[in-house]
Amino acid sequence: MLKLFRPIAYFEALALIKPADLQALGYRLLLLDVDNTITTWNNQQLAPEVEQWFTQLSRYDLQACLLSNNSAERLQGLANHLGVAFYAKARKPLPAGYRRAIQQMGGQPARTLMLGDQLLTDILGASLAGLDSVLLRPISLAQEFRWTYVNRRIEKLFIKKVLAITPHNHFNL
């Protein structure tokens, strides 16, 4: 059961992931959670290092798609600013949203990677959809959606076990 929550790596921040490594691992499509993965909860502002990271993707033949349970209105501005696609109301962790986003982007599951900050939504959903995933440290826990608080409490029961068997801040290339 623990394997459903096991990402291929854990990173302290999105900017620590090298797009060149993602390309070398064979990925071409990146699905990214929004809140506490690329920006703080319910925030349209991005850190400069996150913006810089997104600008590097095209150099490595990587496409990005924001995959979120948020509304299209919440995602549209971020997606436009970053020049990426988005898939709203994904209903994570259900796998259908992941599959539809991959189809929308013309991607292949074997070449798709999910990046997110929650085991119970991002990582579990990726596993159920047959995708690799990377767990990111949440940007900030100061303010989150009310259901995310519930998820975080459940995650505390087993996150240490998951992290103990997951590479930190690197991929096993």
Short mmCIF file of N, CA and C in Angstrom, two decimals:
data_model
loop_
_atom_site.label_atom_id
_atom_site.label_comp_id
_atom_site.label_asym_id
_atom_site.label_seq_id
_atom_site.Cartn_x
_atom_site.Cartn_y
_atom_site.Cartn_z
N MET A 1 0.82 -1.20 0.00
CA MET A 1 0.00 0.00 0.00
C MET A 1 0.86 1.27 0.00
N LEU A 2 1.98 1.23 0.70
CA LEU A 2 2.84 2.40 0.78
C LEU A 2 3.36 2.81 -0.59
N LYS A 3 3.45 1.85 -1.51
CA LYS A 3 3.97 2.19 -2.85
C LYS A 3 3.05 3.16 -3.60
N LEU A 4 1.78 3.21 -3.27
CA LEU A 4 0.88 4.17 -3.90
C LEU A 4 1.23 5.62 -3.55
N PHE A 5 1.93 5.79 -2.44
CA PHE A 5 2.30 7.13 -1.97
C PHE A 5 3.78 7.44 -2.18
N ARG A 6 4.47 6.57 -2.88
CA ARG A 6 5.92 6.72 -3.02
C ARG A 6 6.29 7.44 -4.32
N PRO A 7 6.81 8.66 -4.19
CA PRO A 7 7.30 9.37 -5.37
C PRO A 7 8.68 8.84 -5.77
N ILE A 8 9.14 9.22 -6.95
CA ILE A 8 10.49 8.80 -7.36
C ILE A 8 11.57 9.67 -6.72
N ALA A 9 11.17 10.83 -6.20
CA ALA A 9 12.12 11.72 -5.52
C ALA A 9 11.35 12.74 -4.69
N TYR A 10 12.07 13.33 -3.75
CA TYR A 10 11.56 14.41 -2.93
C TYR A 10 12.52 15.59 -3.07
N PHE A 11 11.97 16.77 -3.35
CA PHE A 11 12.80 17.97 -3.48
C PHE A 11 12.30 19.04 -2.52
N GLU A 12 13.23 19.80 -1.98
CA GLU A 12 12.90 20.89 -1.06
C GLU A 12 12.21 22.05 -1.78
N ALA A 13 12.45 22.20 -3.09
CA ALA A 13 11.85 23.30 -3.85
C ALA A 13 11.87 22.95 -5.34
N LEU A 14 10.90 23.45 -6.06
CA LEU A 14 10.81 23.21 -7.50
C LEU A 14 12.08 23.65 -8.22
N ALA A 15 12.63 24.78 -7.83
CA ALA A 15 13.80 25.33 -8.52
C ALA A 15 15.04 24.44 -8.39
N LEU A 16 15.03 23.48 -7.47
CA LEU A 16 16.16 22.57 -7.33
C LEU A 16 16.14 21.43 -8.34
N ILE A 17 15.01 21.28 -9.02
CA ILE A 17 14.90 20.23 -10.04
C ILE A 17 15.46 20.76 -11.35
N LYS A 18 16.42 20.06 -11.90
CA LYS A 18 17.06 20.50 -13.14
C LYS A 18 16.27 19.96 -14.34
N PRO A 19 15.76 20.86 -15.19
CA PRO A 19 15.06 20.39 -16.39
C PRO A 19 15.91 19.44 -17.23
N ALA A 20 17.21 19.63 -17.25
CA ALA A 20 18.09 18.72 -18.01
C ALA A 20 17.98 17.30 -17.46
N ASP A 21 17.85 17.15 -16.14
CA ASP A 21 17.70 15.82 -15.55
C ASP A 21 16.36 15.19 -15.95
N LEU A 22 15.32 16.01 -15.98
CA LEU A 22 14.01 15.50 -16.39
C LEU A 22 14.04 15.00 -17.82
N GLN A 23 14.70 15.75 -18.68
CA GLN A 23 14.85 15.34 -20.08
C GLN A 23 15.66 14.04 -20.16
N ALA A 24 16.74 13.97 -19.40
CA ALA A 24 17.59 12.77 -19.42
C ALA A 24 16.84 11.53 -18.94
N LEU A 25 15.88 11.73 -18.05
CA LEU A 25 15.07 10.62 -17.57
C LEU A 25 13.96 10.23 -18.54
N GLY A 26 13.81 10.99 -19.62
CA GLY A 26 12.83 10.65 -20.66
C GLY A 26 11.49 11.34 -20.54
N TYR A 27 11.34 12.25 -19.61
CA TYR A 27 10.06 12.94 -19.46
C TYR A 27 9.93 14.03 -20.52
N ARG A 28 8.69 14.23 -20.98
CA ARG A 28 8.40 15.28 -21.94
C ARG A 28 7.24 16.16 -21.49
N LEU A 29 6.40 15.63 -20.58
CA LEU A 29 5.26 16.38 -20.07
C LEU A 29 5.33 16.41 -18.55
N LEU A 30 5.21 17.62 -18.00
CA LEU A 30 5.20 17.81 -16.56
C LEU A 30 3.83 18.32 -16.14
N LEU A 31 3.19 17.60 -15.25
CA LEU A 31 1.94 18.05 -14.64
C LEU A 31 2.32 18.63 -13.30
N LEU A 32 1.88 19.86 -13.04
CA LEU A 32 2.28 20.54 -11.80
C LEU A 32 1.08 21.00 -11.01
N ASP A 33 1.07 20.64 -9.74
CA ASP A 33 0.10 21.20 -8.82
C ASP A 33 0.41 22.69 -8.68
N VAL A 34 -0.54 23.46 -8.17
CA VAL A 34 -0.37 24.91 -8.05
C VAL A 34 -0.09 25.32 -6.61
N ASP A 35 -1.11 25.20 -5.75
CA ASP A 35 -0.99 25.71 -4.38
C ASP A 35 0.07 24.96 -3.59
N ASN A 36 1.03 25.71 -3.10
CA ASN A 36 2.16 25.22 -2.31
C ASN A 36 3.13 24.35 -3.09
N THR A 37 2.98 24.35 -4.41
CA THR A 37 3.95 23.70 -5.29
C THR A 37 4.66 24.75 -6.12
N ILE A 38 3.89 25.61 -6.82
CA ILE A 38 4.53 26.68 -7.59
C ILE A 38 4.33 28.05 -6.97
N THR A 39 3.35 28.18 -6.10
CA THR A 39 3.10 29.43 -5.37
C THR A 39 2.38 29.09 -4.06
N THR A 40 2.29 30.06 -3.18
CA THR A 40 1.57 29.82 -1.93
C THR A 40 0.06 29.73 -2.21
N TRP A 41 -0.67 29.24 -1.23
CA TRP A 41 -2.09 29.00 -1.41
C TRP A 41 -2.82 30.28 -1.83
N ASN A 42 -3.64 30.11 -2.87
CA ASN A 42 -4.53 31.17 -3.35
C ASN A 42 -3.79 32.46 -3.72
N ASN A 43 -2.59 32.33 -4.23
CA ASN A 43 -1.74 33.46 -4.56
C ASN A 43 -1.40 33.44 -6.05
N GLN A 44 -1.45 34.59 -6.69
CA GLN A 44 -1.11 34.69 -8.12
C GLN A 44 0.36 35.06 -8.34
N GLN A 45 1.05 35.42 -7.27
CA GLN A 45 2.45 35.83 -7.40
C GLN A 45 3.36 34.62 -7.37
N LEU A 46 4.38 34.64 -8.24
CA LEU A 46 5.36 33.57 -8.30
C LEU A 46 6.72 34.09 -7.88
N ALA A 47 7.48 33.26 -7.21
CA ALA A 47 8.85 33.62 -6.86
C ALA A 47 9.68 33.69 -8.14
N PRO A 48 10.66 34.58 -8.20
CA PRO A 48 11.49 34.70 -9.41
C PRO A 48 12.14 33.39 -9.83
N GLU A 49 12.58 32.58 -8.87
CA GLU A 49 13.22 31.30 -9.23
C GLU A 49 12.23 30.33 -9.86
N VAL A 50 10.96 30.41 -9.50
CA VAL A 50 9.94 29.56 -10.12
C VAL A 50 9.69 30.02 -11.55
N GLU A 51 9.58 31.32 -11.74
CA GLU A 51 9.40 31.83 -13.10
C GLU A 51 10.59 31.44 -13.98
N GLN A 52 11.78 31.57 -13.45
CA GLN A 52 13.00 31.21 -14.18
C GLN A 52 12.99 29.73 -14.55
N TRP A 53 12.54 28.89 -13.63
CA TRP A 53 12.48 27.46 -13.86
C TRP A 53 11.57 27.15 -15.05
N PHE A 54 10.42 27.78 -15.08
CA PHE A 54 9.48 27.55 -16.18
C PHE A 54 10.05 28.02 -17.52
N THR A 55 10.83 29.09 -17.52
CA THR A 55 11.40 29.58 -18.79
C THR A 55 12.42 28.61 -19.36
N GLN A 56 13.00 27.77 -18.54
CA GLN A 56 14.01 26.80 -18.99
C GLN A 56 13.40 25.57 -19.67
N LEU A 57 12.15 25.29 -19.44
CA LEU A 57 11.56 24.03 -19.88
C LEU A 57 11.63 23.82 -21.38
N SER A 58 11.33 24.85 -22.16
CA SER A 58 11.30 24.67 -23.62
C SER A 58 12.68 24.31 -24.17
N ARG A 59 13.74 24.77 -23.53
CA ARG A 59 15.11 24.42 -23.97
C ARG A 59 15.36 22.92 -23.89
N TYR A 60 14.62 22.26 -23.05
CA TYR A 60 14.81 20.82 -22.83
C TYR A 60 13.63 20.00 -23.37
N ASP A 61 12.87 20.62 -24.27
CA ASP A 61 11.75 19.92 -24.92
C ASP A 61 10.74 19.39 -23.90
N LEU A 62 10.48 20.19 -22.86
CA LEU A 62 9.53 19.82 -21.83
C LEU A 62 8.30 20.71 -21.90
N GLN A 63 7.14 20.10 -21.87
CA GLN A 63 5.87 20.83 -21.80
C GLN A 63 5.39 20.81 -20.35
N ALA A 64 4.67 21.84 -19.96
CA ALA A 64 4.11 21.89 -18.62
C ALA A 64 2.61 22.15 -18.69
N CYS A 65 1.91 21.55 -17.74
CA CYS A 65 0.47 21.74 -17.61
C CYS A 65 0.15 21.83 -16.13
N LEU A 66 -0.50 22.90 -15.72
CA LEU A 66 -0.94 23.03 -14.33
C LEU A 66 -2.14 22.11 -14.14
N LEU A 67 -2.07 21.25 -13.15
CA LEU A 67 -3.14 20.29 -12.87
C LEU A 67 -3.61 20.55 -11.45
N SER A 68 -4.85 21.01 -11.33
CA SER A 68 -5.31 21.47 -10.03
C SER A 68 -6.78 21.17 -9.82
N ASN A 69 -7.15 21.09 -8.56
CA ASN A 69 -8.56 20.99 -8.19
C ASN A 69 -9.22 22.36 -8.17
N ASN A 70 -8.43 23.40 -8.38
CA ASN A 70 -8.94 24.77 -8.42
C ASN A 70 -9.79 25.01 -9.67
N SER A 71 -10.47 26.15 -9.68
CA SER A 71 -11.29 26.53 -10.82
C SER A 71 -10.44 27.08 -11.95
N ALA A 72 -11.01 27.13 -13.13
CA ALA A 72 -10.32 27.70 -14.29
C ALA A 72 -9.99 29.17 -14.05
N GLU A 73 -10.86 29.87 -13.35
CA GLU A 73 -10.61 31.29 -13.07
C GLU A 73 -9.34 31.46 -12.24
N ARG A 74 -9.11 30.59 -11.30
CA ARG A 74 -7.90 30.64 -10.46
C ARG A 74 -6.64 30.34 -11.27
N LEU A 75 -6.75 29.41 -12.21
CA LEU A 75 -5.57 28.94 -12.95
C LEU A 75 -5.23 29.76 -14.19
N GLN A 76 -6.22 30.37 -14.79
CA GLN A 76 -6.04 31.06 -16.07
C GLN A 76 -4.91 32.09 -16.04
N GLY A 77 -4.91 32.95 -15.04
CA GLY A 77 -3.88 33.99 -14.95
C GLY A 77 -2.48 33.43 -14.80
N LEU A 78 -2.33 32.44 -13.94
CA LEU A 78 -1.01 31.81 -13.76
C LEU A 78 -0.55 31.13 -15.04
N ALA A 79 -1.44 30.38 -15.65
CA ALA A 79 -1.08 29.67 -16.88
C ALA A 79 -0.69 30.65 -17.98
N ASN A 80 -1.46 31.71 -18.15
CA ASN A 80 -1.12 32.71 -19.16
C ASN A 80 0.22 33.36 -18.88
N HIS A 81 0.45 33.71 -17.63
CA HIS A 81 1.71 34.35 -17.25
C HIS A 81 2.91 33.44 -17.55
N LEU A 82 2.75 32.14 -17.29
CA LEU A 82 3.83 31.19 -17.50
C LEU A 82 3.90 30.65 -18.92
N GLY A 83 2.85 30.88 -19.69
CA GLY A 83 2.81 30.36 -21.05
C GLY A 83 2.64 28.85 -21.10
N VAL A 84 1.84 28.33 -20.17
CA VAL A 84 1.60 26.89 -20.12
C VAL A 84 0.10 26.61 -20.14
N ALA A 85 -0.24 25.36 -20.35
CA ALA A 85 -1.63 24.93 -20.34
C ALA A 85 -2.07 24.66 -18.91
N PHE A 86 -3.36 24.44 -18.73
CA PHE A 86 -3.86 24.05 -17.41
C PHE A 86 -5.06 23.14 -17.56
N TYR A 87 -5.27 22.36 -16.52
CA TYR A 87 -6.45 21.50 -16.44
C TYR A 87 -7.05 21.73 -15.05
N ALA A 88 -8.22 22.36 -15.02
CA ALA A 88 -8.88 22.75 -13.77
C ALA A 88 -9.84 21.67 -13.29
N LYS A 89 -10.20 21.78 -12.02
CA LYS A 89 -11.16 20.86 -11.39
C LYS A 89 -10.82 19.40 -11.71
N ALA A 90 -9.57 19.05 -11.49
CA ALA A 90 -9.06 17.72 -11.85
C ALA A 90 -9.60 16.61 -10.95
N ARG A 91 -10.10 16.98 -9.78
CA ARG A 91 -10.64 16.00 -8.82
C ARG A 91 -9.57 15.02 -8.35
N LYS A 92 -8.36 15.55 -8.15
CA LYS A 92 -7.28 14.72 -7.60
C LYS A 92 -7.69 14.21 -6.23
N PRO A 93 -7.45 12.99 -5.91
CA PRO A 93 -6.55 12.03 -6.51
C PRO A 93 -7.16 11.08 -7.54
N LEU A 94 -8.37 11.34 -7.98
CA LEU A 94 -8.95 10.45 -9.00
C LEU A 94 -8.10 10.51 -10.26
N PRO A 95 -7.82 9.38 -10.88
CA PRO A 95 -6.90 9.36 -12.03
C PRO A 95 -7.44 9.97 -13.32
N ALA A 96 -8.74 10.13 -13.44
CA ALA A 96 -9.32 10.63 -14.69
C ALA A 96 -8.78 12.01 -15.07
N GLY A 97 -8.62 12.91 -14.12
CA GLY A 97 -8.10 14.25 -14.41
C GLY A 97 -6.68 14.21 -14.95
N TYR A 98 -5.87 13.34 -14.39
CA TYR A 98 -4.49 13.17 -14.87
C TYR A 98 -4.50 12.70 -16.32
N ARG A 99 -5.33 11.68 -16.57
CA ARG A 99 -5.40 11.11 -17.92
C ARG A 99 -5.92 12.12 -18.95
N ARG A 100 -6.92 12.89 -18.55
CA ARG A 100 -7.46 13.90 -19.47
C ARG A 100 -6.44 15.00 -19.75
N ALA A 101 -5.70 15.40 -18.74
CA ALA A 101 -4.67 16.41 -18.95
C ALA A 101 -3.60 15.90 -19.91
N ILE A 102 -3.19 14.66 -19.75
CA ILE A 102 -2.19 14.07 -20.65
C ILE A 102 -2.75 14.02 -22.07
N GLN A 103 -3.99 13.60 -22.20
CA GLN A 103 -4.62 13.55 -23.53
C GLN A 103 -4.72 14.94 -24.13
N GLN A 104 -5.15 15.92 -23.33
CA GLN A 104 -5.26 17.31 -23.79
C GLN A 104 -3.92 17.82 -24.31
N MET A 105 -2.83 17.39 -23.69
CA MET A 105 -1.49 17.85 -24.06
C MET A 105 -0.86 16.98 -25.13
N GLY A 106 -1.52 15.90 -25.52
CA GLY A 106 -0.94 15.00 -26.52
C GLY A 106 0.25 14.23 -25.99
N GLY A 107 0.26 14.00 -24.68
CA GLY A 107 1.39 13.32 -24.05
C GLY A 107 1.20 11.82 -23.95
N GLN A 108 2.21 11.20 -23.38
CA GLN A 108 2.20 9.76 -23.13
C GLN A 108 2.43 9.54 -21.63
N PRO A 109 1.65 8.68 -21.01
CA PRO A 109 1.82 8.46 -19.57
C PRO A 109 3.25 8.09 -19.17
N ALA A 110 3.92 7.26 -19.95
CA ALA A 110 5.27 6.82 -19.61
C ALA A 110 6.28 7.96 -19.65
N ARG A 111 5.91 9.06 -20.32
CA ARG A 111 6.82 10.20 -20.44
C ARG A 111 6.30 11.42 -19.70
N THR A 112 5.40 11.17 -18.74
CA THR A 112 4.77 12.24 -17.96
C THR A 112 5.16 12.12 -16.50
N LEU A 113 5.43 13.26 -15.88
CA LEU A 113 5.81 13.32 -14.47
C LEU A 113 4.91 14.31 -13.75
N MET A 114 4.38 13.90 -12.60
CA MET A 114 3.57 14.77 -11.76
C MET A 114 4.45 15.35 -10.66
N LEU A 115 4.33 16.66 -10.43
CA LEU A 115 5.07 17.32 -9.35
C LEU A 115 4.06 18.01 -8.43
N GLY A 116 4.10 17.68 -7.14
CA GLY A 116 3.16 18.27 -6.21
C GLY A 116 3.61 18.13 -4.78
N ASP A 117 2.89 18.79 -3.88
CA ASP A 117 3.29 18.86 -2.48
C ASP A 117 2.47 17.97 -1.54
N GLN A 118 1.48 17.25 -2.05
CA GLN A 118 0.64 16.44 -1.16
C GLN A 118 0.64 14.97 -1.55
N LEU A 119 0.90 14.13 -0.57
CA LEU A 119 0.87 12.69 -0.81
C LEU A 119 -0.53 12.20 -1.14
N LEU A 120 -1.56 12.73 -0.44
CA LEU A 120 -2.92 12.21 -0.57
C LEU A 120 -3.65 12.68 -1.82
N THR A 121 -3.13 13.66 -2.50
CA THR A 121 -3.77 14.10 -3.74
C THR A 121 -2.81 13.92 -4.91
N ASP A 122 -1.74 14.68 -4.95
CA ASP A 122 -0.83 14.70 -6.09
C ASP A 122 -0.14 13.36 -6.33
N ILE A 123 0.47 12.80 -5.30
CA ILE A 123 1.26 11.58 -5.45
C ILE A 123 0.36 10.36 -5.59
N LEU A 124 -0.64 10.25 -4.75
CA LEU A 124 -1.58 9.12 -4.86
C LEU A 124 -2.27 9.13 -6.22
N GLY A 125 -2.77 10.28 -6.65
CA GLY A 125 -3.44 10.36 -7.94
C GLY A 125 -2.53 9.98 -9.09
N ALA A 126 -1.28 10.42 -9.04
CA ALA A 126 -0.32 10.04 -10.08
C ALA A 126 -0.13 8.53 -10.10
N SER A 127 0.02 7.94 -8.94
CA SER A 127 0.18 6.48 -8.87
C SER A 127 -1.03 5.75 -9.44
N LEU A 128 -2.22 6.21 -9.08
CA LEU A 128 -3.44 5.58 -9.59
C LEU A 128 -3.57 5.72 -11.10
N ALA A 129 -2.98 6.80 -11.65
CA ALA A 129 -3.00 7.01 -13.10
C ALA A 129 -1.82 6.35 -13.80
N GLY A 130 -0.96 5.68 -13.03
CA GLY A 130 0.19 4.99 -13.62
C GLY A 130 1.35 5.91 -13.97
N LEU A 131 1.47 7.05 -13.25
CA LEU A 131 2.50 8.03 -13.54
C LEU A 131 3.56 8.07 -12.46
N ASP A 132 4.76 8.48 -12.84
CA ASP A 132 5.80 8.80 -11.88
C ASP A 132 5.46 10.14 -11.25
N SER A 133 5.99 10.38 -10.06
CA SER A 133 5.73 11.65 -9.38
C SER A 133 6.93 12.07 -8.55
N VAL A 134 6.96 13.37 -8.26
CA VAL A 134 7.95 13.97 -7.38
C VAL A 134 7.19 14.72 -6.31
N LEU A 135 7.56 14.49 -5.06
CA LEU A 135 6.97 15.21 -3.95
C LEU A 135 7.85 16.42 -3.65
N LEU A 136 7.20 17.57 -3.51
CA LEU A 136 7.91 18.80 -3.16
C LEU A 136 7.52 19.24 -1.76
N ARG A 137 8.47 19.82 -1.05
CA ARG A 137 8.17 20.41 0.25
C ARG A 137 7.18 21.55 0.02
N PRO A 138 6.11 21.64 0.78
CA PRO A 138 5.16 22.75 0.61
C PRO A 138 5.88 24.09 0.78
N ILE A 139 5.54 25.05 -0.05
CA ILE A 139 6.15 26.37 0.03
C ILE A 139 5.87 27.02 1.39
N SER A 140 4.63 26.92 1.84
CA SER A 140 4.26 27.51 3.13
C SER A 140 3.05 26.77 3.69
N LEU A 141 3.11 26.50 4.98
CA LEU A 141 1.96 25.87 5.64
C LEU A 141 1.16 26.89 6.45
N ALA A 142 1.52 28.16 6.32
CA ALA A 142 0.88 29.21 7.11
C ALA A 142 -0.61 29.33 6.83
N GLN A 143 -1.00 29.16 5.57
CA GLN A 143 -2.41 29.26 5.21
C GLN A 143 -2.68 28.27 4.08
N GLU A 144 -3.70 27.46 4.25
CA GLU A 144 -4.06 26.48 3.23
C GLU A 144 -5.58 26.31 3.20
N PHE A 145 -6.05 25.67 2.14
CA PHE A 145 -7.45 25.31 2.02
C PHE A 145 -7.81 24.39 3.18
N ARG A 146 -9.03 24.49 3.69
CA ARG A 146 -9.40 23.74 4.90
C ARG A 146 -9.23 22.23 4.75
N TRP A 147 -9.53 21.66 3.58
CA TRP A 147 -9.38 20.22 3.41
C TRP A 147 -7.92 19.81 3.34
N THR A 148 -7.07 20.73 2.93
CA THR A 148 -5.64 20.43 2.90
C THR A 148 -5.12 20.22 4.32
N TYR A 149 -5.65 20.97 5.28
CA TYR A 149 -5.27 20.75 6.68
C TYR A 149 -5.58 19.31 7.10
N VAL A 150 -6.74 18.82 6.70
CA VAL A 150 -7.12 17.45 7.02
C VAL A 150 -6.14 16.48 6.37
N ASN A 151 -5.84 16.69 5.09
CA ASN A 151 -4.88 15.82 4.39
C ASN A 151 -3.52 15.81 5.07
N ARG A 152 -3.05 16.98 5.47
CA ARG A 152 -1.73 17.06 6.11
C ARG A 152 -1.69 16.26 7.42
N ARG A 153 -2.79 16.28 8.15
CA ARG A 153 -2.82 15.51 9.40
C ARG A 153 -2.76 14.02 9.12
N ILE A 154 -3.43 13.58 8.09
CA ILE A 154 -3.39 12.16 7.71
C ILE A 154 -1.99 11.81 7.19
N GLU A 155 -1.41 12.68 6.38
CA GLU A 155 -0.06 12.45 5.84
C GLU A 155 0.97 12.26 6.96
N LYS A 156 0.80 12.98 8.06
CA LYS A 156 1.75 12.88 9.17
C LYS A 156 1.88 11.45 9.69
N LEU A 157 0.85 10.64 9.49
CA LEU A 157 0.87 9.26 9.98
C LEU A 157 1.89 8.39 9.26
N PHE A 158 2.25 8.75 8.01
CA PHE A 158 3.15 7.88 7.26
C PHE A 158 4.18 8.61 6.39
N ILE A 159 4.24 9.92 6.41
CA ILE A 159 5.16 10.63 5.53
C ILE A 159 6.63 10.31 5.85
N LYS A 160 6.94 10.09 7.12
CA LYS A 160 8.33 9.77 7.49
C LYS A 160 8.77 8.46 6.86
N LYS A 161 7.86 7.48 6.80
CA LYS A 161 8.19 6.20 6.17
C LYS A 161 8.42 6.39 4.67
N VAL A 162 7.59 7.20 4.04
CA VAL A 162 7.73 7.47 2.60
C VAL A 162 9.06 8.18 2.33
N LEU A 163 9.35 9.20 3.09
CA LEU A 163 10.57 9.97 2.87
C LEU A 163 11.83 9.15 3.16
N ALA A 164 11.73 8.20 4.06
CA ALA A 164 12.89 7.37 4.39
C ALA A 164 13.34 6.51 3.21
N ILE A 165 12.44 6.21 2.29
CA ILE A 165 12.78 5.36 1.14
C ILE A 165 12.78 6.13 -0.17
N THR A 166 12.82 7.46 -0.10
CA THR A 166 12.76 8.31 -1.28
C THR A 166 14.02 9.16 -1.39
N PRO A 167 14.66 9.18 -2.57
CA PRO A 167 15.83 10.06 -2.74
C PRO A 167 15.48 11.52 -2.51
N HIS A 168 16.37 12.26 -1.82
CA HIS A 168 16.15 13.67 -1.51
C HIS A 168 17.01 14.56 -2.39
N ASN A 169 16.35 15.52 -3.05
CA ASN A 169 17.01 16.55 -3.85
C ASN A 169 17.89 16.01 -4.97
N HIS A 170 17.58 14.81 -5.43
CA HIS A 170 18.27 14.27 -6.61
C HIS A 170 17.48 13.10 -7.18
N PHE A 171 17.78 12.80 -8.42
CA PHE A 171 17.21 11.62 -9.06
C PHE A 171 18.30 10.57 -9.14
N ASN A 172 17.94 9.34 -9.12
CA ASN A 172 18.92 8.27 -9.34
C ASN A 172 19.06 8.07 -10.84
N LEU A 173 19.91 8.87 -11.45
CA LEU A 173 20.12 8.79 -12.90
C LEU A 173 20.96 7.59 -13.29
#
